[in-house]
mmCIF file of C-alpha atoms in Angstrom:
data_model
loop_
_atom_site.group_PDB
_atom_site.id
_atom_site.type_symbol
_atom_site.label_atom_id
_atom_site.label_comp_id
_atom_site.label_asym_id
_atom_site.label_seq_id
_atom_site.Cartn_x
_atom_site.Cartn_y
_atom_site.Cartn_z
ATOM 1 C CA MET V 1 0.059 -0.084 -0.019
ATOM 2 C CA ARG V 2 1.378 3.251 -0.439
ATOM 3 C CA VAL V 3 0.962 6.074 2.308
ATOM 4 C CA VAL V 4 0.993 9.794 1.849
ATOM 5 C CA ILE V 5 1.462 11.015 5.593
ATOM 6 C CA ALA V 6 1.515 15.034 6.043
ATOM 7 C CA GLY V 7 2.876 15.902 8.732
ATOM 8 C CA CYS V 8 6.036 14.902 10.088
ATOM 9 C CA GLY V 9 5.728 15.437 13.613
ATOM 10 C CA ARG V 10 6.082 12.988 17.138
ATOM 11 C CA VAL V 11 2.210 10.760 15.441
ATOM 12 C CA GLY V 12 3.254 11.640 11.315
ATOM 13 C CA SER V 13 6.236 9.860 12.388
ATOM 14 C CA ALA V 14 5.505 7.184 14.385
ATOM 15 C CA LEU V 15 3.271 6.219 12.184
ATOM 16 C CA ALA V 16 5.926 6.385 8.819
ATOM 17 C CA VAL V 17 8.206 4.240 10.883
ATOM 18 C CA ARG V 18 5.269 1.229 11.430
ATOM 19 C CA LEU V 19 4.618 1.279 8.085
ATOM 20 C CA ALA V 20 7.669 1.829 6.322
ATOM 21 C CA ALA V 21 8.407 -1.311 8.636
ATOM 22 C CA GLU V 22 5.349 -3.379 7.488
ATOM 23 C CA GLY V 23 6.994 -3.047 4.180
ATOM 24 C CA HIS V 24 4.305 -0.550 2.487
ATOM 25 C CA ASP V 25 5.514 2.300 0.096
ATOM 26 C CA VAL V 26 5.698 5.026 2.435
ATOM 27 C CA ARG V 27 5.793 9.101 1.474
ATOM 28 C CA VAL V 28 5.717 12.041 3.855
ATOM 29 C CA VAL V 29 5.373 15.603 2.924
ATOM 30 C CA ASP V 30 6.484 17.889 6.030
ATOM 31 C CA ARG V 31 7.120 22.175 5.647
ATOM 32 C CA SER V 32 10.491 21.717 7.856
ATOM 33 C CA ALA V 33 13.326 20.577 6.491
ATOM 34 C CA ARG V 34 14.518 19.739 9.906
ATOM 35 C CA ALA V 35 11.757 16.986 10.549
ATOM 36 C CA ARG V 36 13.234 15.175 8.476
ATOM 37 C CA GLY V 37 15.807 14.393 11.531
ATOM 38 C CA ARG V 38 12.429 12.882 13.708
ATOM 39 C CA LEU V 39 12.663 9.895 11.592
ATOM 40 C CA PRO V 40 15.805 6.857 11.769
ATOM 41 C CA ALA V 41 18.863 7.099 9.444
ATOM 42 C CA GLY V 42 17.202 3.615 7.951
ATOM 43 C CA PHE V 43 13.247 4.509 6.641
ATOM 44 C CA THR V 44 13.058 3.264 4.255
ATOM 45 C CA GLY V 45 10.436 5.593 2.757
ATOM 46 C CA ARG V 46 10.511 9.211 1.242
ATOM 47 C CA PHE V 47 10.831 12.205 2.511
ATOM 48 C CA ARG V 48 9.895 15.543 0.765
ATOM 49 C CA GLN V 49 9.962 19.776 2.490
ATOM 50 C CA GLY V 50 6.900 21.351 0.758
ATOM 51 C CA GLY V 51 3.515 22.648 2.153
ATOM 52 C CA GLU V 52 1.434 19.846 3.588
ATOM 53 C CA TYR V 53 -1.922 20.959 1.105
ATOM 54 C CA ALA V 54 0.425 22.589 -1.131
ATOM 55 C CA ARG V 55 -0.021 20.380 -4.842
ATOM 56 C CA ALA V 56 3.908 20.411 -5.700
ATOM 57 C CA ALA V 57 4.899 18.880 -3.282
ATOM 58 C CA LEU V 58 1.647 16.097 -3.181
ATOM 59 C CA GLU V 59 2.820 15.637 -6.352
ATOM 60 C CA ALA V 60 6.394 15.350 -6.428
ATOM 61 C CA VAL V 61 5.924 12.581 -4.006
ATOM 62 C CA GLY V 62 2.682 10.662 -5.213
ATOM 63 C CA ILE V 63 0.056 11.428 -4.452
ATOM 64 C CA GLU V 64 -1.742 10.138 -7.687
ATOM 65 C CA HIS V 65 -0.759 6.511 -7.037
ATOM 66 C CA ALA V 66 -1.423 7.019 -3.626
ATOM 67 C CA ASP V 67 -4.052 4.107 -1.642
ATOM 68 C CA ALA V 68 -4.082 6.291 1.388
ATOM 69 C CA PHE V 69 -3.357 9.979 2.225
ATOM 70 C CA VAL V 70 -3.246 10.635 6.484
ATOM 71 C CA ALA V 71 -3.170 14.362 7.548
ATOM 72 C CA VAL V 72 -1.463 14.858 10.476
ATOM 73 C CA ALA V 73 0.292 18.366 11.320
ATOM 74 C CA SER V 74 0.020 20.441 14.134
ATOM 75 C CA GLU V 75 -2.553 23.058 12.702
ATOM 76 C CA ASP V 76 -6.109 21.859 11.988
ATOM 77 C CA ASN V 77 -7.028 23.825 9.484
ATOM 78 C CA SER V 78 -4.180 22.106 7.709
ATOM 79 C CA ASN V 79 -4.714 18.497 8.124
ATOM 80 C CA ILE V 80 -8.536 20.021 6.923
ATOM 81 C CA VAL V 81 -7.200 21.577 3.210
ATOM 82 C CA SER V 82 -4.796 18.690 2.966
ATOM 83 C CA ALA V 83 -7.461 16.583 3.567
ATOM 84 C CA ARG V 84 -10.133 17.970 1.333
ATOM 85 C CA THR V 85 -7.219 18.434 -1.907
ATOM 86 C CA ALA V 86 -5.718 14.424 -1.172
ATOM 87 C CA ARG V 87 -9.719 13.315 -1.874
ATOM 88 C CA ASP V 88 -11.260 15.391 -4.154
ATOM 89 C CA THR V 89 -8.308 16.478 -6.504
ATOM 90 C CA TYR V 90 -6.236 13.206 -6.006
ATOM 91 C CA ARG V 91 -8.941 10.851 -5.012
ATOM 92 C CA VAL V 92 -6.950 9.169 -2.797
ATOM 93 C CA PRO V 93 -8.956 5.945 -1.719
ATOM 94 C CA VAL V 94 -8.973 6.160 1.845
ATOM 95 C CA VAL V 95 -8.259 9.706 3.849
ATOM 96 C CA LEU V 96 -8.188 10.276 7.493
ATOM 97 C CA ALA V 97 -7.256 13.609 9.332
ATOM 98 C CA ARG V 98 -6.360 14.808 12.921
ATOM 99 C CA VAL V 99 -8.848 17.313 14.237
ATOM 100 C CA ASP V 100 -8.526 18.322 18.012
ATOM 101 C CA ASP V 101 -11.370 21.045 17.233
ATOM 102 C CA SER V 102 -14.533 18.929 17.640
ATOM 103 C CA GLY V 103 -16.689 21.294 15.768
ATOM 104 C CA ARG V 104 -14.856 20.923 12.753
ATOM 105 C CA ALA V 105 -14.079 17.908 13.169
ATOM 106 C CA ASP V 106 -17.969 17.627 12.756
ATOM 107 C CA ILE V 107 -17.419 19.601 9.542
ATOM 108 C CA CYS V 108 -14.825 17.732 8.525
ATOM 109 C CA ARG V 109 -16.736 14.140 9.474
ATOM 110 C CA GLU V 110 -19.805 15.508 7.901
ATOM 111 C CA LEU V 111 -18.295 15.553 4.341
ATOM 112 C CA GLY V 112 -16.811 12.306 4.242
ATOM 113 C CA ILE V 113 -13.326 12.414 5.775
ATOM 114 C CA PRO V 114 -12.841 10.582 9.274
ATOM 115 C CA THR V 115 -11.028 12.231 12.414
ATOM 116 C CA ILE V 116 -9.413 11.079 14.583
ATOM 117 C CA ALA V 117 -8.714 13.880 17.854
ATOM 118 C CA GLY V 118 -5.384 13.938 19.477
ATOM 119 C CA VAL V 119 -6.086 15.228 22.644
ATOM 120 C CA GLN V 120 -9.601 14.174 22.603
ATOM 121 C CA TRP V 121 -9.576 11.045 21.811
ATOM 122 C CA THR V 122 -6.650 10.251 24.493
ATOM 123 C CA VAL V 123 -9.162 12.069 27.090
ATOM 124 C CA HIS V 124 -11.821 9.706 26.321
ATOM 125 C CA ARG V 125 -9.909 6.425 25.804
ATOM 126 C CA ILE V 126 -7.924 7.120 29.621
ATOM 127 C CA HIS V 127 -11.304 8.241 30.873
ATOM 128 C CA ARG V 128 -13.485 4.531 29.373
ATOM 129 C CA MET V 129 -9.877 2.641 31.047
ATOM 130 C CA LEU V 130 -10.253 4.399 34.382
ATOM 131 C CA LEU V 131 -14.458 3.657 34.076
ATOM 132 C CA HIS V 132 -14.889 0.717 32.321
ATOM 133 C CA ARG V 133 -11.460 -0.937 33.113
ATOM 134 C CA HIS V 134 -12.882 -4.594 32.601
ATOM 135 C CA LEU V 135 -14.040 -3.348 29.198
ATOM 136 C CA VAL V 136 -11.365 -3.215 26.182
ATOM 137 C CA PRO V 137 -12.265 -0.437 23.665
ATOM 138 C CA GLU V 138 -10.750 -1.600 19.720
ATOM 139 C CA VAL V 139 -12.350 0.743 17.598
ATOM 140 C CA ALA V 140 -13.672 3.901 18.695
ATOM 141 C CA PHE V 141 -15.803 5.058 15.458
ATOM 142 C CA GLY V 142 -17.445 8.120 14.059
ATOM 143 C CA GLY V 143 -16.560 10.881 17.261
ATOM 144 C CA GLY V 144 -16.272 8.000 19.934
ATOM 145 C CA GLU V 145 -20.040 7.719 20.527
ATOM 146 C CA THR V 146 -19.782 3.431 19.042
ATOM 147 C CA LEU V 147 -16.733 1.759 20.531
ATOM 148 C CA LEU V 148 -16.353 -1.902 19.812
ATOM 149 C CA VAL V 149 -15.127 -3.521 23.139
ATOM 150 C CA ARG V 150 -14.207 -6.856 24.341
ATOM 151 C CA SER V 151 -14.744 -8.485 27.551
ATOM 152 C CA ARG V 152 -14.543 -11.707 28.909
ATOM 153 C CA LEU V 153 -17.765 -13.622 29.555
ATOM 154 C CA PRO V 154 -18.347 -14.114 34.085
ATOM 155 C CA GLY V 155 -18.991 -16.915 34.864
ATOM 156 C CA HIS V 156 -22.583 -16.138 36.137
ATOM 157 C CA LEU V 157 -23.984 -15.500 32.610
ATOM 158 C CA THR V 158 -22.616 -19.138 31.604
ATOM 159 C CA GLY V 159 -25.452 -21.028 29.567
ATOM 160 C CA ARG V 160 -27.020 -17.776 28.753
ATOM 161 C CA ARG V 161 -28.399 -16.966 25.395
ATOM 162 C CA LEU V 162 -25.411 -14.203 23.954
ATOM 163 C CA THR V 163 -28.564 -11.848 22.098
ATOM 164 C CA ASP V 164 -30.019 -12.092 25.667
ATOM 165 C CA LEU V 165 -26.849 -9.122 26.133
ATOM 166 C CA ASP V 166 -28.745 -7.548 23.249
ATOM 167 C CA VAL V 167 -30.238 -4.190 23.821
ATOM 168 C CA ASP V 168 -31.363 -2.256 20.308
ATOM 169 C CA GLY V 169 -29.860 0.042 20.215
ATOM 170 C CA GLU V 170 -27.562 0.292 22.439
ATOM 171 C CA ILE V 171 -25.520 -3.064 23.027
ATOM 172 C CA ARG V 172 -24.690 -5.354 20.229
ATOM 173 C CA VAL V 173 -22.603 -8.878 20.691
ATOM 174 C CA VAL V 174 -20.808 -8.669 17.764
ATOM 175 C CA GLU V 175 -18.259 -11.448 18.240
ATOM 176 C CA VAL V 176 -17.206 -14.384 20.078
ATOM 177 C CA THR V 177 -13.973 -16.136 20.792
ATOM 178 C CA ARG V 178 -14.333 -19.702 22.277
ATOM 179 C CA ALA V 179 -11.226 -21.705 22.586
ATOM 180 C CA GLY V 180 -8.527 -19.771 20.096
ATOM 181 C CA ARG V 181 -11.373 -19.640 17.609
ATOM 182 C CA SER V 182 -13.873 -16.681 16.675
ATOM 183 C CA LEU V 183 -17.604 -16.989 15.866
ATOM 184 C CA VAL V 184 -20.671 -14.907 15.026
ATOM 185 C CA PRO V 185 -22.855 -15.619 17.452
ATOM 186 C CA ALA V 186 -26.369 -17.085 15.879
ATOM 187 C CA HIS V 187 -29.894 -16.336 17.530
ATOM 188 C CA ASP V 188 -29.331 -19.283 20.137
ATOM 189 C CA THR V 189 -26.030 -19.497 21.011
ATOM 190 C CA ARG V 190 -25.490 -19.648 24.603
ATOM 191 C CA ALA V 191 -22.470 -18.379 26.746
ATOM 192 C CA GLU V 192 -19.632 -21.228 27.528
ATOM 193 C CA PRO V 193 -16.783 -20.822 30.302
ATOM 194 C CA GLY V 194 -14.445 -18.860 29.044
ATOM 195 C CA ASP V 195 -16.068 -16.539 25.926
ATOM 196 C CA LEU V 196 -14.521 -13.734 25.303
ATOM 197 C CA VAL V 197 -16.892 -11.498 23.550
ATOM 198 C CA SER V 198 -17.148 -8.418 21.385
ATOM 199 C CA PHE V 199 -19.709 -6.181 22.303
ATOM 200 C CA ALA V 200 -20.472 -3.261 19.887
ATOM 201 C CA VAL V 201 -21.890 -0.547 22.282
ATOM 202 C CA ALA V 202 -22.968 3.205 22.429
ATOM 203 C CA ALA V 203 -19.864 5.265 24.857
ATOM 204 C CA THR V 204 -22.946 5.951 26.301
ATOM 205 C CA SER V 205 -24.077 2.740 27.787
ATOM 206 C CA LEU V 206 -21.122 1.239 29.133
ATOM 207 C CA ASP V 207 -22.628 1.842 32.742
ATOM 208 C CA ARG V 208 -25.651 -0.339 31.119
ATOM 209 C CA LEU V 209 -23.045 -2.828 29.754
ATOM 210 C CA ARG V 210 -21.118 -3.583 33.138
ATOM 211 C CA GLY V 211 -24.101 -3.563 35.067
ATOM 212 C CA PHE V 212 -24.241 -6.966 33.273
ATOM 213 C CA LEU V 213 -21.171 -8.069 33.977
ATOM 214 C CA ASP V 214 -20.189 -6.260 37.221
ATOM 215 C CA ARG V 215 -21.472 -9.419 39.578
ATOM 216 C CA GLU V 216 -18.979 -11.864 38.705
ATOM 217 C CA LEU V 217 -15.917 -9.327 37.734
ATOM 218 C CA GLY V 218 -16.609 -7.615 41.602
ATOM 219 C CA THR V 219 -16.361 -3.739 40.612
#
């Protein structure tokens, strides 16, 4: 996969190094030449100095053939403009943007550009880990309104149908890992000891999900 990363700060450089180590074709653009110093000497990708949304710089790293574009510069406006340029001008299939301001992030999502909010995302994740420590967040969708979380199913639920844990519009059992094998539960699938269950859950319903689990977990 060819990935163009706009911004070579802590996030951009770490992402670039990780993707390059996995064998992807990584191209990095940053307005500061000194940003190249954040990449290791053995970095196998390419670095280009230039404005993160300047077409000349983006075309120099081959954005026309990119499979994905990630805007993680330090300024929201820069990320929004470069993300829209990648999507609308160069038709990059996958475009992500870091936008810390919640109002601007909402606008981006309305335009169909998924966003990652640095400070806000970190605060929400720490909050969830503190208050819902038995539920491991795997993925957050949209602005964090819906979560995919996993939990070892407590013993008092053994024998119950997994669909009994569903709450319409709030909680849905979407997967169970049993004896090392994953399965999508049917309507009559019943819980067995040791089940590791994946839930799609509204962020506002985490307390309700905890209520199903806490008796055995002792919190």
